[in-house]
XYZ file of C-alpha atoms in Angstrom:
746
model
C 0.000 0.000 0.000
C 2.801 2.448 0.843
C 4.370 1.792 -2.599
C 1.038 2.548 -4.242
C 0.633 5.765 -2.376
C 4.170 6.840 -3.197
C 3.578 6.092 -6.863
C 0.419 8.140 -6.906
C 2.144 11.024 -5.248
C 4.869 11.015 -7.837
C 2.422 10.689 -10.659
C -0.015 13.363 -9.493
C 2.380 15.861 -8.020
C 2.217 18.206 -11.015
C -1.483 18.885 -10.409
C -1.237 19.285 -6.628
C -1.417 22.939 -5.569
C 1.881 24.255 -4.253
C 0.826 24.678 -0.611
C 0.162 20.935 -0.113
C 2.821 19.012 1.790
C 2.876 15.512 0.376
C 4.318 13.475 3.270
C 1.488 11.744 5.095
C -1.141 13.080 2.711
C -3.904 10.453 2.428
C -6.578 12.488 0.647
C -6.626 15.839 -1.092
C -9.530 17.715 -2.657
C -8.331 20.788 -4.624
C -11.837 21.228 -6.106
C -10.280 21.945 -9.484
C -13.403 21.500 -11.564
C -14.722 18.611 -9.435
C -14.686 17.008 -5.980
C -12.277 14.197 -6.796
C -9.540 12.987 -4.475
C -6.350 13.552 -6.463
C -4.397 11.279 -4.095
C -6.595 8.214 -3.823
C -9.956 6.932 -4.856
C -12.164 8.594 -2.235
C -14.010 10.694 -4.757
C -16.483 13.207 -3.438
C -20.056 13.383 -4.687
C -21.402 16.907 -5.099
C -24.977 17.644 -4.020
C -26.021 21.127 -5.095
C -22.716 22.875 -4.389
C -21.492 24.945 -7.320
C -17.992 25.568 -8.659
C -16.661 29.025 -7.841
C -13.562 31.224 -7.952
C -10.833 30.372 -5.453
C -8.804 32.740 -3.269
C -6.307 33.341 -6.085
C -9.000 34.356 -8.558
C -9.014 31.040 -10.440
C -12.446 30.166 -11.725
C -13.990 26.734 -11.071
C -11.361 26.009 -8.419
C -13.545 26.118 -5.291
C -17.088 25.201 -4.267
C -19.873 27.459 -3.047
C -22.432 26.145 -0.541
C -25.758 27.991 -0.279
C -26.575 26.875 3.282
C -29.857 25.313 2.190
C -29.314 22.079 0.257
C -25.645 22.042 -0.849
C -23.047 19.568 0.374
C -20.327 17.103 -0.746
C -20.246 13.519 0.457
C -17.052 11.379 0.698
C -17.504 7.645 1.290
C -16.172 5.920 4.397
C -12.520 4.863 4.160
C -10.163 3.520 6.809
C -7.547 6.045 5.700
C -9.845 8.868 6.798
C -11.223 7.159 9.919
C -8.621 8.124 12.520
C -8.477 5.976 15.648
C -8.248 7.292 19.194
C -4.471 6.887 19.257
C -3.721 7.986 15.690
C -2.166 11.369 14.880
C -3.721 13.337 12.042
C -3.967 16.762 10.432
C -6.970 18.137 8.518
C -6.632 21.360 6.490
C -9.589 23.352 5.142
C -9.687 26.655 3.295
C -13.008 28.472 3.820
C -14.619 31.813 3.131
C -17.551 32.150 5.587
C -20.472 34.209 4.316
C -21.569 37.075 6.544
C -25.109 35.667 6.522
C -25.660 31.986 7.286
C -28.931 30.830 5.760
C -29.479 27.814 8.007
C -30.051 29.217 11.501
C -31.533 26.081 13.069
C -28.596 25.950 15.467
C -25.709 28.052 16.711
C -23.033 26.355 14.556
C -22.464 25.102 10.997
C -20.580 22.045 9.777
C -17.471 22.526 7.634
C -16.538 18.851 7.661
C -17.483 15.931 9.868
C -17.622 12.133 10.039
C -20.610 11.574 12.290
C -24.134 10.249 11.993
C -25.457 12.951 14.356
C -26.442 10.418 17.016
C -25.051 11.086 20.459
C -24.316 7.420 21.058
C -21.948 6.992 18.072
C -18.263 7.820 18.230
C -16.603 9.967 15.599
C -12.986 10.979 14.853
C -13.520 14.643 13.961
C -16.032 17.419 13.390
C -14.906 20.885 12.311
C -17.472 23.662 12.638
C -17.889 27.410 12.780
C -20.232 29.187 15.239
C -22.715 31.898 14.276
C -23.824 35.049 16.061
C -26.326 33.170 18.250
C -23.581 31.196 19.989
C -22.091 32.285 23.307
C -18.729 32.471 21.465
C -19.749 33.673 17.983
C -17.660 33.578 14.789
C -15.248 31.008 16.153
C -13.679 27.815 14.800
C -14.800 24.814 16.859
C -13.642 21.158 16.770
C -14.910 17.946 18.410
C -14.035 14.249 18.835
C -16.058 11.596 20.643
C -15.363 8.018 21.768
C -19.007 6.893 22.135
C -21.683 7.249 24.711
C -20.241 4.320 26.637
C -16.902 6.000 27.407
C -18.345 9.506 27.222
C -15.154 11.378 26.328
C -15.719 14.252 23.915
C -12.827 16.726 23.822
C -13.683 19.993 22.081
C -12.443 23.556 21.888
C -13.193 26.964 20.368
C -10.711 29.319 18.777
C -9.595 32.139 21.020
C -10.542 34.872 18.571
C -13.128 35.500 15.917
C -12.589 35.012 12.231
C -13.397 37.652 9.679
C -16.335 36.841 7.447
C -16.332 37.143 3.664
C -12.579 36.474 3.654
C -10.536 33.356 2.943
C -9.104 31.633 6.027
C -7.169 28.434 6.509
C -8.472 26.260 9.368
C -6.407 23.310 10.674
C -7.347 20.558 13.148
C -4.293 18.590 14.375
C -3.801 15.643 16.751
C -0.261 15.114 18.042
C -0.203 12.488 20.747
C -2.639 13.595 23.443
C -2.644 17.218 22.285
C -5.322 18.567 19.989
C -4.585 21.924 18.329
C -6.549 24.227 16.052
C -4.947 26.805 13.754
C -6.324 29.829 11.944
C -4.210 31.160 9.094
C -1.161 29.328 10.438
C -1.519 30.627 14.006
C -2.473 28.480 16.994
C -5.837 29.670 18.290
C -6.710 26.773 20.590
C -5.256 23.682 22.273
C -6.809 20.967 24.381
C -6.138 17.420 25.586
C -7.403 14.405 23.677
C -8.904 12.095 26.296
C -10.633 9.709 23.905
C -10.126 6.057 24.914
C -8.969 3.025 22.932
C -11.512 1.031 24.881
C -14.184 2.734 22.834
C -12.194 4.265 19.990
C -13.387 6.989 17.608
C -13.737 5.116 14.306
C -17.076 4.592 12.543
C -18.364 3.565 9.136
C -20.182 6.815 8.415
C -19.381 8.888 5.300
C -17.729 12.297 5.498
C -20.005 15.304 4.939
C -18.632 18.625 3.718
C -20.969 21.598 4.275
C -23.575 19.873 6.463
C -24.290 17.363 9.209
C -26.372 14.198 8.865
C -30.103 14.743 8.291
C -29.372 17.953 6.382
C -28.592 19.779 9.593
C -26.307 22.742 10.297
C -25.877 23.652 6.625
C -22.905 25.911 5.812
C -23.087 29.084 3.705
C -19.868 30.161 1.964
C -16.903 28.824 -0.023
C -14.503 25.913 0.627
C -11.335 24.780 -1.130
C -8.176 22.679 -0.771
C -9.277 20.139 1.841
C -6.397 17.855 2.826
C -6.197 14.839 5.192
C -2.861 13.730 6.735
C -2.207 10.617 8.762
C 0.416 12.442 10.766
C 0.739 15.640 12.787
C 2.213 18.401 10.671
C 4.630 20.693 12.472
C 3.827 24.319 13.168
C 6.339 25.385 10.527
C 4.814 23.068 7.934
C 1.365 24.443 8.610
C 2.712 27.988 8.330
C 4.159 27.275 4.888
C 0.809 26.001 3.629
C -0.667 29.432 4.418
C 1.859 31.646 2.678
C 2.466 29.445 -0.378
C 1.935 31.142 -3.726
C 2.458 34.460 -1.912
C -0.967 34.321 -0.281
C -1.395 37.216 2.175
C -3.477 36.202 5.212
C -3.808 39.913 6.003
C -2.844 39.776 9.636
C -4.315 42.823 11.295
C -3.521 45.422 13.948
C -5.747 46.884 16.669
C -5.391 50.417 15.333
C -7.924 52.590 13.555
C -6.264 53.875 10.402
C -9.176 56.034 9.339
C -12.531 57.151 10.797
C -15.040 59.306 8.917
C -18.579 60.525 9.565
C -20.551 62.738 7.159
C -20.961 65.535 9.725
C -17.295 66.107 10.597
C -15.729 69.415 9.594
C -12.076 68.373 9.750
C -10.116 65.084 9.788
C -10.588 62.964 12.878
C -7.815 63.052 15.479
C -6.708 59.422 15.865
C -4.476 58.909 18.903
C -2.948 55.423 18.666
C -1.141 55.867 21.979
C -4.232 56.499 24.072
C -6.636 54.713 21.697
C -8.918 57.716 21.241
C -10.661 59.260 18.251
C -11.909 62.839 18.431
C -14.211 64.232 15.763
C -15.198 67.859 15.422
C -18.655 68.774 14.059
C -20.817 71.867 13.872
C -23.094 72.480 16.833
C -26.272 71.749 14.860
C -25.100 68.355 13.623
C -27.393 65.438 14.435
C -25.080 62.701 15.640
C -27.651 60.381 17.198
C -27.721 58.010 14.218
C -24.393 58.150 12.410
C -23.015 55.613 9.908
C -19.218 55.908 10.098
C -16.670 54.648 7.613
C -13.491 53.279 9.129
C -10.402 51.244 8.321
C -8.680 48.954 10.824
C -6.513 46.813 8.526
C -8.759 43.750 8.718
C -9.427 43.937 12.463
C -12.930 43.145 13.738
C -14.666 46.166 15.293
C -17.391 45.628 17.901
C -19.736 47.867 19.825
C -21.454 46.325 22.839
C -20.456 42.905 21.499
C -21.974 43.509 18.045
C -19.708 43.494 14.994
C -19.632 46.869 13.254
C -19.422 47.142 9.481
C -17.806 50.206 7.938
C -20.324 52.257 5.965
C -23.238 50.141 7.219
C -23.491 50.004 11.026
C -25.037 53.018 12.778
C -23.971 54.497 16.104
C -25.181 57.198 18.495
C -22.279 59.613 19.010
C -24.174 62.077 21.191
C -22.060 60.626 23.999
C -18.615 58.916 23.967
C -18.712 55.363 22.627
C -16.214 52.583 23.277
C -15.314 50.236 20.426
C -13.582 46.901 20.945
C -11.089 46.229 18.152
C -10.243 42.537 17.776
C -7.604 41.362 15.348
C -5.792 38.233 14.338
C -2.049 38.707 14.132
C 0.773 36.364 13.289
C 1.199 36.014 17.049
C -2.422 35.191 17.809
C -5.565 37.005 18.968
C -5.492 40.554 20.316
C -8.080 43.197 21.275
C -8.051 46.786 22.501
C -10.689 49.373 23.434
C -11.004 52.662 21.565
C -13.012 55.680 22.717
C -14.736 57.756 20.046
C -16.051 61.167 21.071
C -17.515 64.099 19.182
C -16.770 67.734 19.967
C -19.290 70.321 18.830
C -18.206 73.832 17.882
C -20.434 76.667 19.098
C -20.768 80.304 18.042
C -20.061 83.135 20.498
C -22.695 84.506 22.884
C -23.042 87.635 20.761
C -23.614 85.543 17.634
C -26.234 83.459 19.449
C -28.092 86.576 20.605
C -27.996 87.984 17.093
C -29.504 84.806 15.640
C -32.153 84.318 18.369
C -33.774 87.760 18.337
C -37.468 88.414 17.944
C -37.857 90.851 15.072
C -41.593 91.229 15.631
C -44.267 90.117 18.086
C -47.982 90.780 17.751
C -51.179 89.570 19.370
C -54.668 90.482 18.127
C -56.264 93.286 20.125
C -53.072 94.818 21.491
C -52.736 98.582 21.868
C -49.955 100.075 19.768
C -46.722 98.274 18.871
C -44.904 95.731 20.996
C -41.809 96.936 22.828
C -38.989 94.503 21.980
C -35.929 94.917 24.223
C -33.187 92.855 22.530
C -30.626 93.761 25.186
C -32.573 92.305 28.118
C -34.686 89.884 26.029
C -38.008 91.334 27.211
C -41.154 92.002 25.181
C -43.861 94.241 26.666
C -47.280 94.445 25.016
C -50.034 96.860 26.048
C -53.572 95.423 26.053
C -56.981 96.751 27.191
C -57.687 96.402 30.888
C -60.411 93.810 30.355
C -58.393 91.786 27.832
C -58.801 87.982 27.932
C -55.259 86.607 28.150
C -56.135 82.939 28.548
C -56.042 81.752 24.931
C -53.879 83.892 22.675
C -52.316 83.060 19.313
C -49.232 85.212 18.844
C -47.638 86.169 15.550
C -43.891 86.673 15.617
C -40.764 86.821 13.506
C -37.246 85.569 14.305
C -33.907 86.913 13.098
C -32.775 83.609 11.560
C -34.856 81.158 9.572
C -33.063 78.267 11.295
C -34.064 79.495 14.745
C -37.122 78.109 16.523
C -39.134 79.360 19.491
C -40.303 76.982 22.232
C -42.324 77.210 25.428
C -41.705 74.406 27.912
C -39.971 72.436 25.122
C -43.010 72.782 22.832
C -42.188 74.350 19.464
C -44.230 77.502 18.808
C -45.600 78.248 15.349
C -46.342 81.869 14.541
C -50.047 82.443 13.976
C -50.978 78.896 15.058
C -49.868 77.999 18.587
C -52.015 79.322 21.441
C -50.887 80.000 25.016
C -52.176 81.389 28.293
C -50.631 84.833 28.869
C -52.405 85.488 32.176
C -48.977 85.485 33.817
C -45.685 86.427 32.207
C -44.537 83.767 29.769
C -41.056 82.683 28.715
C -39.954 81.754 25.206
C -36.724 79.857 24.543
C -35.377 80.742 21.097
C -32.999 78.022 19.872
C -30.583 78.465 16.993
C -29.676 75.184 15.240
C -29.308 73.496 18.648
C -26.205 75.668 19.019
C -27.484 78.104 21.603
C -30.605 79.345 23.352
C -31.837 82.747 24.465
C -34.698 83.072 26.947
C -37.238 85.842 26.310
C -39.786 87.197 28.763
C -43.146 88.300 27.316
C -45.469 90.477 29.416
C -49.012 91.569 28.613
C -49.513 94.868 30.436
C -53.032 96.130 31.006
C -53.898 99.698 30.113
C -53.868 101.899 33.206
C -57.051 103.749 34.245
C -56.751 107.465 34.930
C -57.340 108.910 38.376
C -60.316 110.854 37.072
C -61.968 107.684 35.781
C -61.385 105.950 39.073
C -62.861 108.884 41.009
C -66.009 108.717 38.917
C -66.678 105.104 39.760
C -65.045 104.276 43.015
C -67.316 105.154 45.933
C -70.054 103.753 48.037
C -72.469 106.673 48.235
C -74.349 105.248 51.184
C -74.199 102.259 53.525
C -76.853 101.833 56.207
C -78.459 99.255 58.475
C -81.979 100.635 58.449
C -83.386 101.406 61.881
C -80.269 100.167 63.604
C -77.600 102.633 62.599
C -76.344 105.242 65.011
C -73.644 106.630 62.702
C -71.930 105.924 59.334
C -68.551 107.144 58.108
C -67.598 106.509 54.438
C -63.889 107.136 53.794
C -63.627 107.210 49.984
C -59.919 107.901 49.997
C -59.014 104.805 51.995
C -61.975 102.720 50.803
C -63.225 102.160 54.316
C -66.706 102.246 55.856
C -67.292 102.395 59.611
C -70.841 101.795 60.812
C -71.928 102.122 64.430
C -75.205 100.441 65.350
C -77.071 100.495 68.606
C -75.534 98.544 71.365
C -78.228 95.883 71.386
C -77.937 95.008 67.674
C -76.849 91.441 66.826
C -73.975 91.677 64.334
C -74.210 88.081 63.090
C -77.053 88.693 60.650
C -77.386 92.198 59.253
C -78.845 93.316 55.936
C -77.190 96.505 54.681
C -78.661 99.029 52.292
C -76.090 100.673 50.057
C -75.811 102.860 46.988
C -73.058 102.749 44.317
C -72.536 104.165 40.837
C -74.827 102.737 38.168
C -73.386 99.612 36.555
C -70.962 98.911 39.385
C -71.236 95.400 40.788
C -70.691 94.743 44.474
C -69.156 91.454 45.662
C -68.520 89.952 49.073
C -66.484 86.738 49.113
C -67.040 86.552 45.332
C -70.824 86.539 45.852
C -72.658 89.404 44.218
C -74.508 91.614 46.726
C -77.802 93.426 46.331
C -78.812 96.346 48.502
C -81.383 95.345 51.122
C -81.259 91.676 50.059
C -78.092 89.922 51.199
C -77.546 89.329 54.916
C -74.065 88.758 56.309
C -72.100 88.301 59.499
C -70.305 91.485 60.575
C -68.625 90.311 63.761
C -65.342 90.847 61.902
C -64.125 93.179 59.166
C -65.677 92.316 55.798
C -64.084 93.132 52.468
C -66.280 94.218 49.594
C -65.148 94.390 45.977
C -66.532 97.003 43.606
C -66.200 96.182 39.939
C -67.017 98.306 36.919
C -66.609 95.864 33.986
C -66.283 98.256 31.076
C -63.689 100.432 32.790
C -61.777 97.566 34.473
C -62.052 99.354 37.780
C -61.890 96.992 40.697
C -61.673 98.329 44.235
C -61.649 96.658 47.594
C -63.499 98.247 50.473
C -63.354 97.282 54.122
C -66.545 97.486 56.178
C -66.490 97.485 59.975
C -69.793 97.413 61.879
C -69.582 97.812 65.640
C -72.016 98.264 68.505
C -72.222 101.713 70.055
C -70.187 102.032 73.266
C -71.647 104.398 75.917
C -69.557 106.802 77.967
C -69.298 106.374 81.712
C -71.699 109.249 82.200
C -74.156 107.724 79.723
C -73.865 104.374 81.400
C -74.513 105.996 84.790
C -77.483 107.915 83.472
C -79.000 104.807 81.919
C -78.414 102.450 84.852
C -79.097 104.639 87.898
C -81.252 103.840 90.920
C -83.254 107.000 91.485
C -85.211 105.908 94.565
C -85.424 102.866 96.842
C -87.890 102.431 99.700
C -88.820 99.675 102.131
C -91.980 100.075 104.140
C -91.295 100.798 107.826
C -87.730 101.801 107.077
C -86.202 104.342 109.385
C -85.337 107.605 107.762
C -84.420 108.234 104.106
C -82.658 105.761 101.829
C -78.995 106.559 101.172
C -78.150 106.201 97.433
C -74.420 106.517 96.641
C -74.178 106.932 92.853
C -70.390 106.990 92.906
C -69.985 103.712 94.793
C -73.195 102.210 93.442
C -74.492 101.474 96.932
C -77.971 101.696 98.462
C -78.224 101.782 102.253
C -81.517 101.375 104.131
C -82.089 101.348 107.916
C -85.027 99.327 109.242
C -86.278 98.745 112.764
C -84.216 96.391 114.810
C -86.946 93.790 114.828
C -87.552 93.979 111.057
C -87.821 90.640 109.266
C -85.384 90.630 106.312
C -86.156 87.242 104.786
C -88.976 88.312 102.459
C -89.050 92.019 101.801
C -90.983 93.939 99.166
C -89.200 97.120 98.101
C -90.379 100.030 96.009
C -87.758 101.477 93.664
C -87.353 103.778 90.691
C -84.691 103.289 87.951
C -83.474 105.260 84.930
C -85.973 105.459 82.118
C -86.217 102.163 80.297
C -83.886 100.398 82.741
C -84.675 97.160 84.540
C -83.221 95.508 87.612
C -82.228 91.914 88.230
C -81.224 89.940 91.285
C -79.798 86.488 90.747
C -80.780 86.785 87.037
C -84.399 87.223 88.073
C -86.102 90.452 87.188
C -87.045 92.501 90.244
C -90.421 94.254 90.064
C -90.934 97.356 92.168
C -93.516 96.839 94.932
C -94.083 93.226 93.905
C -90.988 91.057 94.077
C -89.987 89.782 97.507
C -86.395 88.867 98.238
C -84.206 88.370 101.267
C -82.068 91.243 102.510
C -80.429 89.310 105.306
C -77.119 89.865 103.504
C -76.041 92.532 100.973
C -77.896 92.114 97.683
C -76.233 92.504 94.255
C -78.697 94.449 92.169
C -77.914 94.432 88.386
C -79.424 97.409 86.589
C -79.603 97.092 82.779
C -79.986 100.212 80.705
C -82.371 100.703 77.833
C -82.013 97.922 75.170
C -79.931 95.906 77.587
C -76.611 97.108 76.137
C -75.038 98.233 79.397
C -75.492 97.361 83.034
C -74.305 98.487 86.425
C -74.093 96.411 89.537
C -75.470 98.041 92.673
C -75.145 96.765 96.220
C -78.226 97.036 98.455
C -77.487 96.996 102.165
C -80.513 96.767 104.504
C -79.393 97.106 108.106
C -81.349 96.990 111.325
C -81.359 99.967 113.696
C -78.888 99.666 116.561
C -80.728 100.269 119.883
C -79.434 101.187 123.354
C -82.000 99.729 125.809
C -81.344 102.379 128.435
C -82.305 105.023 125.944
C -85.385 103.438 124.478
C -86.967 101.685 127.426
C -88.708 104.717 128.809
C -92.349 105.027 129.871
C -93.151 107.531 127.194
C -91.539 105.572 124.306
C -94.526 103.823 122.872
C -92.440 101.861 120.408
C -90.957 99.915 123.280
C -94.090 100.010 125.464
C -95.037 96.988 127.613
C -98.538 97.117 129.218
C -99.122 96.090 132.822
C -102.766 95.172 132.269
C -105.061 94.081 129.442
C -108.745 93.178 129.481
C -109.741 90.432 127.092
C -113.469 90.943 127.686
C -114.571 91.145 124.077
C -115.359 94.823 124.179
C -112.954 95.493 121.414
C -110.518 97.431 123.541
C -107.312 96.230 125.107
C -108.126 92.651 124.214
C -104.489 91.512 123.769
C -101.150 91.800 125.433
C -99.963 94.530 123.055
C -96.276 95.480 123.243
C -94.601 98.318 121.305
C -93.971 97.818 117.623
C -90.169 97.606 117.988
C -90.540 94.840 120.517
C -92.762 92.800 118.285
C -91.075 89.676 116.977
C -89.311 89.202 120.299
C -89.307 85.978 122.276
C -92.036 86.095 124.968
C -92.491 83.840 128.008
C -95.385 84.290 130.541
C -95.634 82.374 133.827
C -98.159 82.361 136.668
C -97.412 83.128 140.261
C -96.206 79.609 140.726
C -93.626 79.978 137.983
C -95.454 77.780 135.550
C -95.216 78.810 131.927
C -98.653 79.606 130.673
C -97.602 81.116 127.314
C -94.501 81.128 125.155
C -93.677 82.430 121.646
C -90.377 82.658 119.755
C -91.694 85.568 117.706
C -94.458 87.432 119.376
C -96.736 89.781 117.442
C -99.451 90.859 119.980
C -101.599 87.765 119.676
C -101.822 86.673 123.353
C -105.356 87.177 124.768
C -104.980 85.141 127.980
C -107.176 82.367 126.701
C -107.407 79.539 129.190
C -106.220 81.643 132.058
C -107.956 83.358 134.978
C -107.924 86.837 136.299
C -104.741 87.478 138.030
C -101.193 88.654 137.963
C -98.782 87.012 135.575
C -95.105 87.538 134.982
C -93.413 87.999 131.620
C -89.910 87.905 130.183
C -89.254 89.582 126.802
C -86.076 88.791 124.950
C -85.870 91.477 122.252
C -84.059 91.072 118.924
C -82.960 94.659 119.201
C -80.701 94.236 122.187
C -79.507 91.583 124.593
C -81.127 92.933 127.758
C -84.223 91.030 128.921
C -87.330 92.987 129.762
C -89.352 91.509 132.623
C -92.327 92.553 134.686
C -95.892 91.637 135.479
C -99.173 92.069 133.737
C -102.689 91.897 135.128
C -105.244 89.985 133.111
C -108.744 91.197 133.855
C -111.436 89.168 132.150
C -115.077 90.284 131.958
C -116.960 89.941 135.226
C -113.963 88.129 136.488
C -115.428 85.010 135.017
C -112.112 83.454 134.317
């Protein structure tokens, strides 16, 4: 067999492409017009794949696979069925399309000898991952020694490949080390742990461009597939890449060029600090920019997504960080680059010049608008009763590229309406390069003093039948009303007079003279409004009860006279101290006394909140009495003190024979003749305690308060002895009295 292989190599060497190393080569498919094996007899059968131009520009020297139903099948052969302990090298040239048509999985088969069942072992499977994989755009290789042993060594390349570009991919086994190469550079190594107990050989054909069951179809080009039954050295693999002066276009991580349509000068590319600075005009929209850039074949990513020059868009309104990944002759490399945009702005004076209002007009204004371009203020004079709530302004701006906004809402002259009740602020923006804020005021026409004087006053304000005085202060817009002291201020109905057409409001409620009642216990504020003249005035109204002077109070609450029957002497009335002093006999009963009195006209007197009626009401004067005198209408009152005191008596002075008030008889004749029928003592002794005994000392009569009622009933003629204990003094009066009945019958 070795002799046969050597003979074939010698015979076919002229048609083998220059990069193929012949030692150990067991199958080679240059795809030069067909899928034949130019080394042996393992001819490939083409299913749908079409001949295409190879990496050198030679037509019909490669195959294109559409990713839908194209593949090449090579029959099973022991030479291509590498055992678990057999070294091998597989070389594939591939150009991976940027779009893979079969997206039923996250990888696509370049070449594999597997029936797609997990239980079956296989010697090799070479795949590429797509963008849905966790490690996208990578070369991936597998081996498997069956489900029984369960050893399936696999690896992914350390860096991404560039799509739409020819790459050489190599899968090599050297002892227990498995290595994958991309363009002659090691991009992954791993240990082969497949076991001889299970082995990796099978009898399945080799598929190029798909997996069994038409799965994981590949989209792109393939060429120059070679199988070796030995492990090629690193140097040998390197020579297969650069043969025929093929340039693998190893890249760098530098941006060589970066352009966006809006820039106004070349970008500043700083390869030391990995920064790109682009200068644009201030009005440039850089939120959706499609840049063109050159990185010498490096892969550029933004947030993990591959960027395509002249196709991928980016928002440069804030600094963006690119990741630049490249494949060099030393392996994979990546660096971050920061791209930022600097906007150029005009000066403040230029901004003001471009953001001026040249005109401003609202329908109904008086005269022309005053436009102050220095302070950015517009003042507009309007009638005093002008409705400012829904106004459409017409205005002009200094630059056609400027726009006016209110609260970020663009204003259109003659179309946009706003509420101008309060001052309003416009922001005038020039090409997003600068903004000037303008204040717009609608000033109401001022009313002349003469007009105000004609309309301003209350002519009259009265509480009919209750008003004592009214003062209308037109200058200070104040009304002071004094009503009688007894008037309740909580519910008064005023009568007033104002100029014709003037409306009167209280708490925003319209008032009508003689109709509306209100509470005036506090100051009330009226509003006078004359609609056509825009005159609105506020008036304060204070209504108070009349307060009497001390003299008036005295005159209205005086006690003119006070008299108690049987009193001694004249009543003493002290107007200054508000005291009334009355002297009564020493035996006078003070518990229920009826007094006659006279008060000021219209006044009334009260004791303990009970009205006291002259000559009728009976009250106790045993202690000083507080007598409340209310003046007419009950507005004012004065408290008087009534003192009723008993006469102080000296017994030695009053107990004389000729003092009839203290007289005690020594005889009385109860004989029914109508004369001297009772034991009658003097009036000042009446009410005293009386005890009468016979000559044996036996009490025959006794009274705690004696009032001349003893007629000797039940007794006989004779001498009896009495003891009088007077309430006027402490001394007892004693003596005898003879009772002489008729005919001495008793």
